[in-house]
CSV table of C-alpha atoms in Angstrom, one decimal:
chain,number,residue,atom,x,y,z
O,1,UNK,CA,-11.4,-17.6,-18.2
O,2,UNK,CA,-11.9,-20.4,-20.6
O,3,UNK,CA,-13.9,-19.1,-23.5
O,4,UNK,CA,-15.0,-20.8,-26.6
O,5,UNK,CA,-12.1,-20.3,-29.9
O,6,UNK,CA,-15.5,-18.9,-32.1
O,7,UNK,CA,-17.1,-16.8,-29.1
O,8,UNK,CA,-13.5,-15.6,-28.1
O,9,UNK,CA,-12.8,-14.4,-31.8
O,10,UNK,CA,-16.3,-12.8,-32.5
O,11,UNK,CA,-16.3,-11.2,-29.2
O,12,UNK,CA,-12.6,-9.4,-30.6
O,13,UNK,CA,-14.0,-8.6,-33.8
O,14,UNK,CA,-16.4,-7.4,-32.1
O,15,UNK,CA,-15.0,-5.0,-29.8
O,16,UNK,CA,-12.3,-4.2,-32.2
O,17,UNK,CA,-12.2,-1.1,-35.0
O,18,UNK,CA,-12.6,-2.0,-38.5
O,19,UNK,CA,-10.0,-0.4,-40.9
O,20,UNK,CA,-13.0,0.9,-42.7
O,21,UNK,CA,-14.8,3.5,-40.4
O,22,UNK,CA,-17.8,3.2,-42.2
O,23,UNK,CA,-18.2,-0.7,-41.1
O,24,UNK,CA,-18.6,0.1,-37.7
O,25,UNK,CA,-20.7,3.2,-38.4
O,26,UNK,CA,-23.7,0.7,-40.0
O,27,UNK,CA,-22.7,-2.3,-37.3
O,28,UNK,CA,-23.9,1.2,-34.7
O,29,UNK,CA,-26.6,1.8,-37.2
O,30,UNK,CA,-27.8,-2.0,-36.9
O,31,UNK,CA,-27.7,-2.0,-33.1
O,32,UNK,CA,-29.5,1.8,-33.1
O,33,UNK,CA,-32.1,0.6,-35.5
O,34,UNK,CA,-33.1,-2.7,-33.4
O,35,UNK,CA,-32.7,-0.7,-30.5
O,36,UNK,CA,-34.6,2.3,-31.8
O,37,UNK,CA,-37.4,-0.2,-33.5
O,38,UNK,CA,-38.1,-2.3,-30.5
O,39,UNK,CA,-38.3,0.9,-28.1
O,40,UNK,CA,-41.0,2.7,-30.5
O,41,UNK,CA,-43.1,-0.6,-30.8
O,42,UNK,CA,-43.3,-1.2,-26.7
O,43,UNK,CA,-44.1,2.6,-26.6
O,44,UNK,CA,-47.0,3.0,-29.0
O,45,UNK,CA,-48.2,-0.6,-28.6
O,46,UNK,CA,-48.4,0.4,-24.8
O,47,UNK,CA,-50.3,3.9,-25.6
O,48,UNK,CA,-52.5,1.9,-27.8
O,49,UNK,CA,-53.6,-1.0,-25.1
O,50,UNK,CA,-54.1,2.3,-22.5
O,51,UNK,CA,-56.9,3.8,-25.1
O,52,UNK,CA,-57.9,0.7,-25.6
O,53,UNK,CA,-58.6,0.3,-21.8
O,54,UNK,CA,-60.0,3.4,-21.2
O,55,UNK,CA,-62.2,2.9,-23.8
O,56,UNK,CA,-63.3,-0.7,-22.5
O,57,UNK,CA,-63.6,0.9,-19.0
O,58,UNK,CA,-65.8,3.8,-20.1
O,59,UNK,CA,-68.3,1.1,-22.3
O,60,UNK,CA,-68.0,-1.0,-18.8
O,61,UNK,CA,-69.9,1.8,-16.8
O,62,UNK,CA,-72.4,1.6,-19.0
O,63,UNK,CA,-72.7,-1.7,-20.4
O,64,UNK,CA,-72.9,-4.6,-18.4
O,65,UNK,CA,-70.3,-7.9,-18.9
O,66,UNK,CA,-73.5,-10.3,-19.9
O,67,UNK,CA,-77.0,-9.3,-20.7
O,68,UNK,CA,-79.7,-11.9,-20.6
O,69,UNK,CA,-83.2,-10.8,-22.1
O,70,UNK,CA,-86.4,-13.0,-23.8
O,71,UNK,CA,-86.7,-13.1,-27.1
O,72,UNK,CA,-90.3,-12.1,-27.1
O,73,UNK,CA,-90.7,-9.2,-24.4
O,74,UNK,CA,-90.2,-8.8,-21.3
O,75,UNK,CA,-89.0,-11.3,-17.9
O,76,UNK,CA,-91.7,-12.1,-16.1
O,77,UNK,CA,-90.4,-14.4,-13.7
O,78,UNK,CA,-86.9,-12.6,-13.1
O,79,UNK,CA,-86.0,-13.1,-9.5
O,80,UNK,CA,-86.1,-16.2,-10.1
O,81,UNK,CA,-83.7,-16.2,-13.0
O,82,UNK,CA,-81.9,-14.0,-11.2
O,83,UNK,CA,-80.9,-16.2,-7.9
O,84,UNK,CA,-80.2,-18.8,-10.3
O,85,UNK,CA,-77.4,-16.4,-12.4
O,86,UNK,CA,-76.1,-15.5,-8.8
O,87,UNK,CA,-75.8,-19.1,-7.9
O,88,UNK,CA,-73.4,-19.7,-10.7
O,89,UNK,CA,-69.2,-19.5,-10.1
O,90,UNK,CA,-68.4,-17.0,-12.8
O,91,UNK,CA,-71.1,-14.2,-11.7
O,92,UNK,CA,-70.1,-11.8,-8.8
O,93,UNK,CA,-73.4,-9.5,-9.3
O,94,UNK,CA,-76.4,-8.7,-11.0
O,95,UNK,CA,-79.1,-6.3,-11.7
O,96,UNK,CA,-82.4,-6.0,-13.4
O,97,UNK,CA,-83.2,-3.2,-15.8
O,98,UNK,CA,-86.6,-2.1,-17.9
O,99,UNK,CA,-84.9,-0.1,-20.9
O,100,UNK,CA,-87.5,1.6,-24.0
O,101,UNK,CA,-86.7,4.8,-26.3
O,102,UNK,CA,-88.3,8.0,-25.3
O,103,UNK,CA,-88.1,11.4,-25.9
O,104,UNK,CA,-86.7,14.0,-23.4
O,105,UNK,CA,-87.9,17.6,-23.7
O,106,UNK,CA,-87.2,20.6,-21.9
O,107,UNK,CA,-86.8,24.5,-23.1
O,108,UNK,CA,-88.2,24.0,-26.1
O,109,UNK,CA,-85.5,21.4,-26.6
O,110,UNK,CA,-86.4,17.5,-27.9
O,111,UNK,CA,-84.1,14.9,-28.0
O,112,UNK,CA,-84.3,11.0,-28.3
O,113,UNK,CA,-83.0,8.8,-25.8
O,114,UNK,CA,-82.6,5.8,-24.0
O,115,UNK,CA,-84.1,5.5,-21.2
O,116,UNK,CA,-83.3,2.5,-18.0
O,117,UNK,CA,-85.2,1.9,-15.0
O,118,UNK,CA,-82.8,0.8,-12.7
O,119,UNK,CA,-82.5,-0.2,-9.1
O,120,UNK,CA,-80.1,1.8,-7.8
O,121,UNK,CA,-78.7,-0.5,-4.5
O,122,UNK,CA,-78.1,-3.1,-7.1
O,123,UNK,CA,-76.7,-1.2,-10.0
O,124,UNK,CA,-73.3,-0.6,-8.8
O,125,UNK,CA,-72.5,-4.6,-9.1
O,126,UNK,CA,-72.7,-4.4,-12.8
O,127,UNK,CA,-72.0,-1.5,-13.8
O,128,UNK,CA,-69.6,1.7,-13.3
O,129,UNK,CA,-71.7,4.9,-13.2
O,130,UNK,CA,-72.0,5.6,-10.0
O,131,UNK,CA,-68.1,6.6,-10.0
O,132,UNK,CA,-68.9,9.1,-12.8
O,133,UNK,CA,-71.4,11.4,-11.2
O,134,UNK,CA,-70.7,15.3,-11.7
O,135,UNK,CA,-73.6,16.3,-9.5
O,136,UNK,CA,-75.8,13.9,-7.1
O,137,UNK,CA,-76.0,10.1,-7.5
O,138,UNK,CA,-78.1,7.2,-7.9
O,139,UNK,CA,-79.6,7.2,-4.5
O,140,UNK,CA,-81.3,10.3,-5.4
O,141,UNK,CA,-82.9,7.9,-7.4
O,142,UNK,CA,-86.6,7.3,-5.2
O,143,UNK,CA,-89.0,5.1,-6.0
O,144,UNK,CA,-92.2,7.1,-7.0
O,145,UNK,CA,-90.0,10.1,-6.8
O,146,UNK,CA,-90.0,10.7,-10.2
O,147,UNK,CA,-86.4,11.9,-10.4
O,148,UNK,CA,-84.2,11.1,-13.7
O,149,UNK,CA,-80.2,11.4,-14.1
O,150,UNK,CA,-78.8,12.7,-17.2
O,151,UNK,CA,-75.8,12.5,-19.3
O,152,UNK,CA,-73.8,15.7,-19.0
O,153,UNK,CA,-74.3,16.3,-22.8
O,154,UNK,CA,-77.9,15.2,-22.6
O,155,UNK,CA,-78.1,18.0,-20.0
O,156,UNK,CA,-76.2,20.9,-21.8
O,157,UNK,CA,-78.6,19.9,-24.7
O,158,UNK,CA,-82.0,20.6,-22.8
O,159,UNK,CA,-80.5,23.4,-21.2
O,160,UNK,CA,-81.0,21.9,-17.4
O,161,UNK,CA,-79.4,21.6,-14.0
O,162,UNK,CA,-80.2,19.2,-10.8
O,163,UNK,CA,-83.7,20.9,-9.6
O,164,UNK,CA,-85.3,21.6,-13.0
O,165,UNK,CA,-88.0,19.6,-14.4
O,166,UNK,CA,-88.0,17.6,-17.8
O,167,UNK,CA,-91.0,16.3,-19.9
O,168,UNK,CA,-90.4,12.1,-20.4
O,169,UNK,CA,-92.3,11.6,-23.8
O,170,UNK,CA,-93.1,7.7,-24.4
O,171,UNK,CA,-93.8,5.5,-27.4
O,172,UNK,CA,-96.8,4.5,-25.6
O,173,UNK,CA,-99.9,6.1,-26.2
O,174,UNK,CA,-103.6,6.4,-24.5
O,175,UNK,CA,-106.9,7.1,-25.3
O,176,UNK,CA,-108.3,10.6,-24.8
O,177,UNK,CA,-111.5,12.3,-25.7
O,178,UNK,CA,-108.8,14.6,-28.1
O,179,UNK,CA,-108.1,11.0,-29.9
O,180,UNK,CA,-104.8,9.0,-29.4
O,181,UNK,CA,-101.9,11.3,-27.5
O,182,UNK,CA,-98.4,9.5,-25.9
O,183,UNK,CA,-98.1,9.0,-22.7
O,184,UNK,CA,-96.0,11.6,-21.1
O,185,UNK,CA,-94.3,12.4,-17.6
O,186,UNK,CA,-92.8,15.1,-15.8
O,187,UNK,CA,-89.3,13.8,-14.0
O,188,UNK,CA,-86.9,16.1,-11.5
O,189,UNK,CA,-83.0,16.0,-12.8
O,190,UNK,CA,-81.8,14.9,-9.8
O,191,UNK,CA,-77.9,13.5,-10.9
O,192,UNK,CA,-76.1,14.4,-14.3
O,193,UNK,CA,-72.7,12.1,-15.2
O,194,UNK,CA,-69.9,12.1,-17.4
O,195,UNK,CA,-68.8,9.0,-19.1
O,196,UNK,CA,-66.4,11.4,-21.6
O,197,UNK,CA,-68.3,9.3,-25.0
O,198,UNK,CA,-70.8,11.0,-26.8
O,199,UNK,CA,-72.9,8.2,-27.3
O,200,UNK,CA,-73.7,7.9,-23.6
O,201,UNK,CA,-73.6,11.3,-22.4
O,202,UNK,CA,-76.0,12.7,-25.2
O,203,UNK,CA,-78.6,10.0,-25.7
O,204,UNK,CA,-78.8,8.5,-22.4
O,205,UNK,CA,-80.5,9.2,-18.9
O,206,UNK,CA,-81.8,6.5,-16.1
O,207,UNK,CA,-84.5,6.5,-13.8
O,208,UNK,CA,-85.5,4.4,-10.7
O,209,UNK,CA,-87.2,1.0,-12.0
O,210,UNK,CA,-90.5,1.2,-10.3
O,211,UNK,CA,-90.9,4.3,-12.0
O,212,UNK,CA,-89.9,3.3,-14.9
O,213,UNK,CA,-92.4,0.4,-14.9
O,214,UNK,CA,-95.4,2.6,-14.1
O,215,UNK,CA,-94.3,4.8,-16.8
O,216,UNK,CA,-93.7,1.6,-19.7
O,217,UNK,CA,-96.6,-0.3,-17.7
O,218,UNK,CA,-94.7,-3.3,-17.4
O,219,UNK,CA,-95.9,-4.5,-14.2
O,220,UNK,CA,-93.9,-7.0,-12.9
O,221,UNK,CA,-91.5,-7.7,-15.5
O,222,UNK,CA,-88.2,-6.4,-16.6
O,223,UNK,CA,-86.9,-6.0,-19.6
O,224,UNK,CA,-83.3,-8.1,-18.7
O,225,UNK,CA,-81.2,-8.9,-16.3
O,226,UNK,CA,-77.4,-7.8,-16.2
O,227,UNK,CA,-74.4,-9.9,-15.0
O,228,UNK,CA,-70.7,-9.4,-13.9
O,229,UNK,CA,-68.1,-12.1,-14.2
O,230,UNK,CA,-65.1,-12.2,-11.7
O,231,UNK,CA,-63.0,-11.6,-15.4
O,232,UNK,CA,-64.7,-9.7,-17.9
O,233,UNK,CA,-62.9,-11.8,-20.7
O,234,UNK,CA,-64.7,-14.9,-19.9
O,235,UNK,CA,-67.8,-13.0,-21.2
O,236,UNK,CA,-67.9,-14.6,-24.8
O,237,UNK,CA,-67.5,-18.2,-22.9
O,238,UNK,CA,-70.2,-17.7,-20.3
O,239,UNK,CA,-72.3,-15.9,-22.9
O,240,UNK,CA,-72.1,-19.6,-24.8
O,241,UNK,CA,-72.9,-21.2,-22.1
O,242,UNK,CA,-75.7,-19.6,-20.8
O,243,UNK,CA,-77.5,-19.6,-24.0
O,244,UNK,CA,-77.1,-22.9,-24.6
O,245,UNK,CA,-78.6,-23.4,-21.1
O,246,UNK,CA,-81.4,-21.1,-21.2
O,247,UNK,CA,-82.1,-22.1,-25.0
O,248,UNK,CA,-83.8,-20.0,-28.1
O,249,UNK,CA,-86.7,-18.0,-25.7
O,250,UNK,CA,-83.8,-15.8,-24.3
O,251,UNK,CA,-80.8,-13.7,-25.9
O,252,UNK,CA,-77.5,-13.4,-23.9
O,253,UNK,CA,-75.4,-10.8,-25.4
O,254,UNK,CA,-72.0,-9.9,-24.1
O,255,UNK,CA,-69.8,-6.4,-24.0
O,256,UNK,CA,-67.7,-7.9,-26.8
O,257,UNK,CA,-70.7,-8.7,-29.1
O,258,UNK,CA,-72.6,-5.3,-28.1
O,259,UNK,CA,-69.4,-3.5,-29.3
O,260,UNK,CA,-67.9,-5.3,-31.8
O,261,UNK,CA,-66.9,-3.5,-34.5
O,262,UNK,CA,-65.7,-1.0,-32.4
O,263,UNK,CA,-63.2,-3.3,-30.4
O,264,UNK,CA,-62.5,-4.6,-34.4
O,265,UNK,CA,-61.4,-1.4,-35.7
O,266,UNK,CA,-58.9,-1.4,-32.8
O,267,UNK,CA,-57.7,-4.2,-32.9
O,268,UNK,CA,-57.2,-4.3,-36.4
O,269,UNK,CA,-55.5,-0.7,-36.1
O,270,UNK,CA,-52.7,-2.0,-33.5
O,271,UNK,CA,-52.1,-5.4,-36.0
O,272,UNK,CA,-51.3,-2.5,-38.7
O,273,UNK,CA,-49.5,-0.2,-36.4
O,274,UNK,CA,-47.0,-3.4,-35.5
O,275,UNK,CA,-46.1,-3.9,-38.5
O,276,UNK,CA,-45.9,-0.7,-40.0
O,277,UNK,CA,-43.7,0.0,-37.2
O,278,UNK,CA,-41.8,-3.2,-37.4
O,279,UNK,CA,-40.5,-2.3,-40.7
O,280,UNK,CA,-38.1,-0.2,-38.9
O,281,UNK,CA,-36.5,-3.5,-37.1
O,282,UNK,CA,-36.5,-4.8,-40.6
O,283,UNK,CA,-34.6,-1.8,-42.1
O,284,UNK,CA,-31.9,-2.3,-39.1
O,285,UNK,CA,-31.5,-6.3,-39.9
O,286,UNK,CA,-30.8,-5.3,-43.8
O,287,UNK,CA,-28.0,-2.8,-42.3
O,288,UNK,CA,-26.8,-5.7,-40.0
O,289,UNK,CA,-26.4,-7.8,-43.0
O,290,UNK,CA,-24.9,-5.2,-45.1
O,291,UNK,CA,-22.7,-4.6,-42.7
O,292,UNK,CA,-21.1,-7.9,-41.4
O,293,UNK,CA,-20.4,-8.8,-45.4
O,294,UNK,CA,-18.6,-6.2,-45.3
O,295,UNK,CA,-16.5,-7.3,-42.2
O,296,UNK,CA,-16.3,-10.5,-44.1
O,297,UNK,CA,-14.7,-8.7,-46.8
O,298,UNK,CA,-12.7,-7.1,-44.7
O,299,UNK,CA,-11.4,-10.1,-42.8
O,300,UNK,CA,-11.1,-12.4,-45.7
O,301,UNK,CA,-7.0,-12.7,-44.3
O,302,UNK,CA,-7.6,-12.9,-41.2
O,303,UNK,CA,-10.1,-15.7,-42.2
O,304,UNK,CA,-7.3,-17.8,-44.3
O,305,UNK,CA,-5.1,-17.8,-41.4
O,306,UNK,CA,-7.5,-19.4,-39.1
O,307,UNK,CA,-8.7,-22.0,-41.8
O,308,UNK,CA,-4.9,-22.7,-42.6
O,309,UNK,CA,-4.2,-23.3,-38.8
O,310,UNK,CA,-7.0,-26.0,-38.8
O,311,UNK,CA,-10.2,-23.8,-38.2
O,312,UNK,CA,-13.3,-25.6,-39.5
O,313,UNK,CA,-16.1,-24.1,-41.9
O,314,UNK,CA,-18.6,-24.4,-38.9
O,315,UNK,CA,-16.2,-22.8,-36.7
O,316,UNK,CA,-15.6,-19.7,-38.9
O,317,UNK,CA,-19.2,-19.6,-39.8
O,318,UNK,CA,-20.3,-19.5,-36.0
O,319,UNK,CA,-17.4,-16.3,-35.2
O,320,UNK,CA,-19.4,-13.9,-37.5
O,321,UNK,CA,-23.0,-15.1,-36.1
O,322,UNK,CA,-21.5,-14.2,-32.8
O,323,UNK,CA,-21.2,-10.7,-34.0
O,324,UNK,CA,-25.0,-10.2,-35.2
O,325,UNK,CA,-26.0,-12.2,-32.3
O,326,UNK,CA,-24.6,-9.3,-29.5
O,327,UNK,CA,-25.8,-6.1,-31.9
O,328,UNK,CA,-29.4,-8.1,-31.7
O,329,UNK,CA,-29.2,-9.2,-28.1
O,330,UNK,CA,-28.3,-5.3,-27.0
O,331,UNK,CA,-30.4,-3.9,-29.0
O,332,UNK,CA,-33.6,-5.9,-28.2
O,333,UNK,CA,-32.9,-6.2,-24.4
O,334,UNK,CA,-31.4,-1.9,-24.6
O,335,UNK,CA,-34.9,-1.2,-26.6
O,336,UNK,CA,-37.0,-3.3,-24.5
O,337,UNK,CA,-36.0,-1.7,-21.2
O,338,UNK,CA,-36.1,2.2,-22.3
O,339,UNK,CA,-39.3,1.2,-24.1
O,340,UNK,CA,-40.9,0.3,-21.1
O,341,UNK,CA,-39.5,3.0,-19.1
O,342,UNK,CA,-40.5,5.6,-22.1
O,343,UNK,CA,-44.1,4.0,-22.1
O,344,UNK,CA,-44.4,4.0,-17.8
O,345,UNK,CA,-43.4,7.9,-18.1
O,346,UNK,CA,-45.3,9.1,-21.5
O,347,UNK,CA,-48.1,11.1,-20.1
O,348,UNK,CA,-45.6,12.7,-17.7
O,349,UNK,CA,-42.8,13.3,-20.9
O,350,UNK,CA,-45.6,14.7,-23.1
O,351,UNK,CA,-47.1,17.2,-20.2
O,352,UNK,CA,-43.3,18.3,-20.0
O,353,UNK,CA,-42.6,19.4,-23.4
O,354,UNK,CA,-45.9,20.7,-23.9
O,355,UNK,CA,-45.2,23.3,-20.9
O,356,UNK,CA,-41.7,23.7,-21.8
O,357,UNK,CA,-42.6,24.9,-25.6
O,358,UNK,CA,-46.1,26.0,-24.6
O,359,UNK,CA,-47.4,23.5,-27.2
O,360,UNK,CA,-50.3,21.1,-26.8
O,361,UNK,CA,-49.3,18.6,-29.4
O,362,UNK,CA,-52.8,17.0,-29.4
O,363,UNK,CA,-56.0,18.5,-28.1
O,364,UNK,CA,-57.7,16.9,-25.3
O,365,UNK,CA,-61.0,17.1,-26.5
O,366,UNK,CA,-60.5,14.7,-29.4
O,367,UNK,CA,-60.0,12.1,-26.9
O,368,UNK,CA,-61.9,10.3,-24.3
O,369,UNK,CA,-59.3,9.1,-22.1
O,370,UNK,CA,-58.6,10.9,-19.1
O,371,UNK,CA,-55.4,11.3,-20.3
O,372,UNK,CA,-54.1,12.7,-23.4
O,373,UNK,CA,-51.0,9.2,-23.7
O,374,UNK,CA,-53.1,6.6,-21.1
O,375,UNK,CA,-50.4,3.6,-21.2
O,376,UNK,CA,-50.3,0.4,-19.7
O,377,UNK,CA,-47.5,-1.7,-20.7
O,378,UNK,CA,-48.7,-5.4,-21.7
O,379,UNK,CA,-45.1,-7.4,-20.6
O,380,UNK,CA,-46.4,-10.4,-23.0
O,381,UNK,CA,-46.4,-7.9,-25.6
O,382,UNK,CA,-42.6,-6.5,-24.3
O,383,UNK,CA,-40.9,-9.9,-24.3
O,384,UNK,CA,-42.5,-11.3,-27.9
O,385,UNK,CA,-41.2,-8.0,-29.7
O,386,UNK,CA,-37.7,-8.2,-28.1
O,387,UNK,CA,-37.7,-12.1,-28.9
O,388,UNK,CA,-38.9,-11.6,-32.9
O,389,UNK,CA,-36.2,-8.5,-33.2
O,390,UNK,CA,-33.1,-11.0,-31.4
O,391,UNK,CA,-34.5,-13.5,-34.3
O,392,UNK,CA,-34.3,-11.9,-37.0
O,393,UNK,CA,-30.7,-10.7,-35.9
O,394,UNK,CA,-30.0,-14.3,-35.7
O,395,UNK,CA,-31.1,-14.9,-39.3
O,396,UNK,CA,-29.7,-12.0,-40.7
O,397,UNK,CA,-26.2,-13.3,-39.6
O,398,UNK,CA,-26.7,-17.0,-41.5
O,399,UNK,CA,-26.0,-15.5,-45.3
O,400,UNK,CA,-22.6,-13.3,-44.3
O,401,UNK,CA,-21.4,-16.1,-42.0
O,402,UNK,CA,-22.2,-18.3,-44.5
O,403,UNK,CA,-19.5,-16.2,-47.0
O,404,UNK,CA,-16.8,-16.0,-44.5
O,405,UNK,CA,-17.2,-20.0,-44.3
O,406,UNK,CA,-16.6,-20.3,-48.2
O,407,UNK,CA,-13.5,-18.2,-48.2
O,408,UNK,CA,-10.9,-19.8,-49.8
O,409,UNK,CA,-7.7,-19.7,-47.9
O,410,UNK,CA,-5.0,-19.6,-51.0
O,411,UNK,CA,-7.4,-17.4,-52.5
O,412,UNK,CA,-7.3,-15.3,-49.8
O,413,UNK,CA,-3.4,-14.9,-49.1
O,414,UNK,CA,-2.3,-15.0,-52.7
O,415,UNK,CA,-2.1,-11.3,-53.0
O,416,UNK,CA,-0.9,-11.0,-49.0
């Protein structure tokens, strides 16, 4: 088969043994390293983006994707506003909400939370839960019934179950012949969820919205109105756009803004976590050089025979950049592909060795993902680190290809 003189050569050079063993010992470190750099990126690059959704999924149940409320208090018109939101392309459901800080107390137990009137036919469309309920569910949830679901922490905390009563303590307060006291209500625990983060499972607990606006006296009104977008990314734009729309006597807010330093601190961790481990890649490409000057050196003869039989510069330069092309070309596409079978199989790896050396190599209760590795392997991600790794293989050929190019031919053979 007809082959190119410079891709025939390199490909011999390639496959051939140096005289000096340890040539081809740091050409198989090179490949390794590329190999073993690209594979650890994809895996913990994948682990990270699964926290990262689990954690996005968890806020999700809780926190809607946009969240329109007046500047001033409270909607008073809301269905209104509402049909309009519905109306729009990007929204696929809504829900209204009254939401104040109260006091729970129960067993001698106080704790501050916050509390959300809810309607709960409507509250599934915006938020998630409904899917987290360890005991009863929202449609326990009657108007006038006075009923409240807790967070499971929330519930541990007051010392309650589903049946037992618990004392709703308001920032309101009314008149009394024993002077000013706060208003106050009894509620049944009727649900208790689990969202697995302490901030919602401590210090939250919901209520039915007609309750909830005899209790805060709101009347009519609401304190906002929830959205969900068919893509939760086009939050920040919609957000925009809305605002703009409904001008300075309303504030949208979006999931991104409500968290963002949260979602910051992660995102910033992965940017430092790529290139920490990218160093490793680097470390490989400075063995790759190393080591193809030292084929150079090796194959200065061989290099004066080609010139002398009419070999160009260009032509000699290209057989040595074949060789660091193939170690970077199998090692980025070898690393790639056990990196994304490693990532797909991490959870399952990790629950191996951990029964095999009865180990637990990192305790499930300092995370809140439902599983200890969650992964979910972003191929963008997979194909841009096997792409920078091939590159920098590329350029770490152009300085010793560059030397076997310069060789002098009767330099060479003088000593031959």
């Amino acid at each position: 088969m007809f082959k190119p003189l410079e891709l025939f050569v390199g490909l011999r050079y390639t496959r051939s043994k140096h005289k000096n063993n340890f040539i081809s010992f740091i050409s198989l470190a090179s490949m390794l390293g590329i190999l073993f750099g690209v594979l650890v990126l994809i895996t913990v690059l994948s682990v990270m983006n699964g926290f990262e959704k689990e954690l996005r999924d968890r806020i999700l149940s809780m926190v809607s994707h946009v969240t329109i409320s007046e500047t001033n208090g409270l909607l008073s018109d809301w269905r209104k506003q509402q049909q309009e939101l519905v109306d729009m392309p990007e929204v696929i459901g809504s829900a209204p909400f009254i939401r104040n800080q109260v006091m729970l107390s129960a067993n001698g137990e106080l704790r501050g939370v916050l509390l959300e009137g809810i309607l709960p036919k409507e509250q599934p469309k915006v938020g998630g839960v409904h899917n987290r309920m360890l005991e009863g569910s929202f449609d326990d949830l009657q108007p006038r019934g006075y009923g409240i679901a807790l967070g499971v922490e929330l519930a541990q905390q007051l010392g309650v179950f589903p049946g037992d009563k618990v004392t709703v303590v308001t920032p309101r307060f009314r008149v009394t012949p024993a002077g000013m006291i706060p208003r106050s209500k009894r509620f049944t625990v009727v649900a208790v969820y689990k969202i697995n983060m302490a901030e919602y499972d401590s210090a939250t607990a919901f209520i039915h919205m007609q309750d909830a606006s005899k209790l805060f006296s709101t009347k009519e009104n609401v304190t906002g109105i929830r959205l969900k977008l068919t893509d939760l990314f086009d939050a920040p734009s919609v957000s925009k756009e809305l605002s703009e729309k409904l001008g300075d006597e309303f504030t949208v807010t979006d999931w991104g803004q409500e968290n963002k330093s949260l979602f910051q601190v992660q995102k910033t961790e992965k940017v430092v976590m790529f290139f920490i481990l990218f160093l490793i890649v680097l470390v490989a490409v400075f063995n790759l050089v190393s080591s193809l000057v030292m084929v150079v050196n090796d194959k200065q003869a061989d290099i004066a025979i080609l010139r002398t039989q009419g070999m160009s510069a260009k032509q000699v330069k290209r057989i040595f950049m074949v060789q660091g092309i193939i170690i970077g070309l199998f090692g980025a596409i070898l690393g790639a592909i056990l990196g994304v079978l490693l990532a797909l199989n991490i959870g399952t790896i990790v629950e191996w060795i951990e029964t095999l050396f009865n180990i637990e190599l990192l305790p499930q209760d300092l995370f809140y993902a439902s599983s200890k590795f969650p992964s979910v392997v972003d191929f963008k991600q997979v194909i841009g680190i096997s792409i920078a790794s091939f590159v920098l293989a590329i350029l770490a050929t152009l300085y010793p290809a560059s030397r076997a190019a310069k060789v002098q031919p009767a330099e060479s053979l003088r000593y031959e």
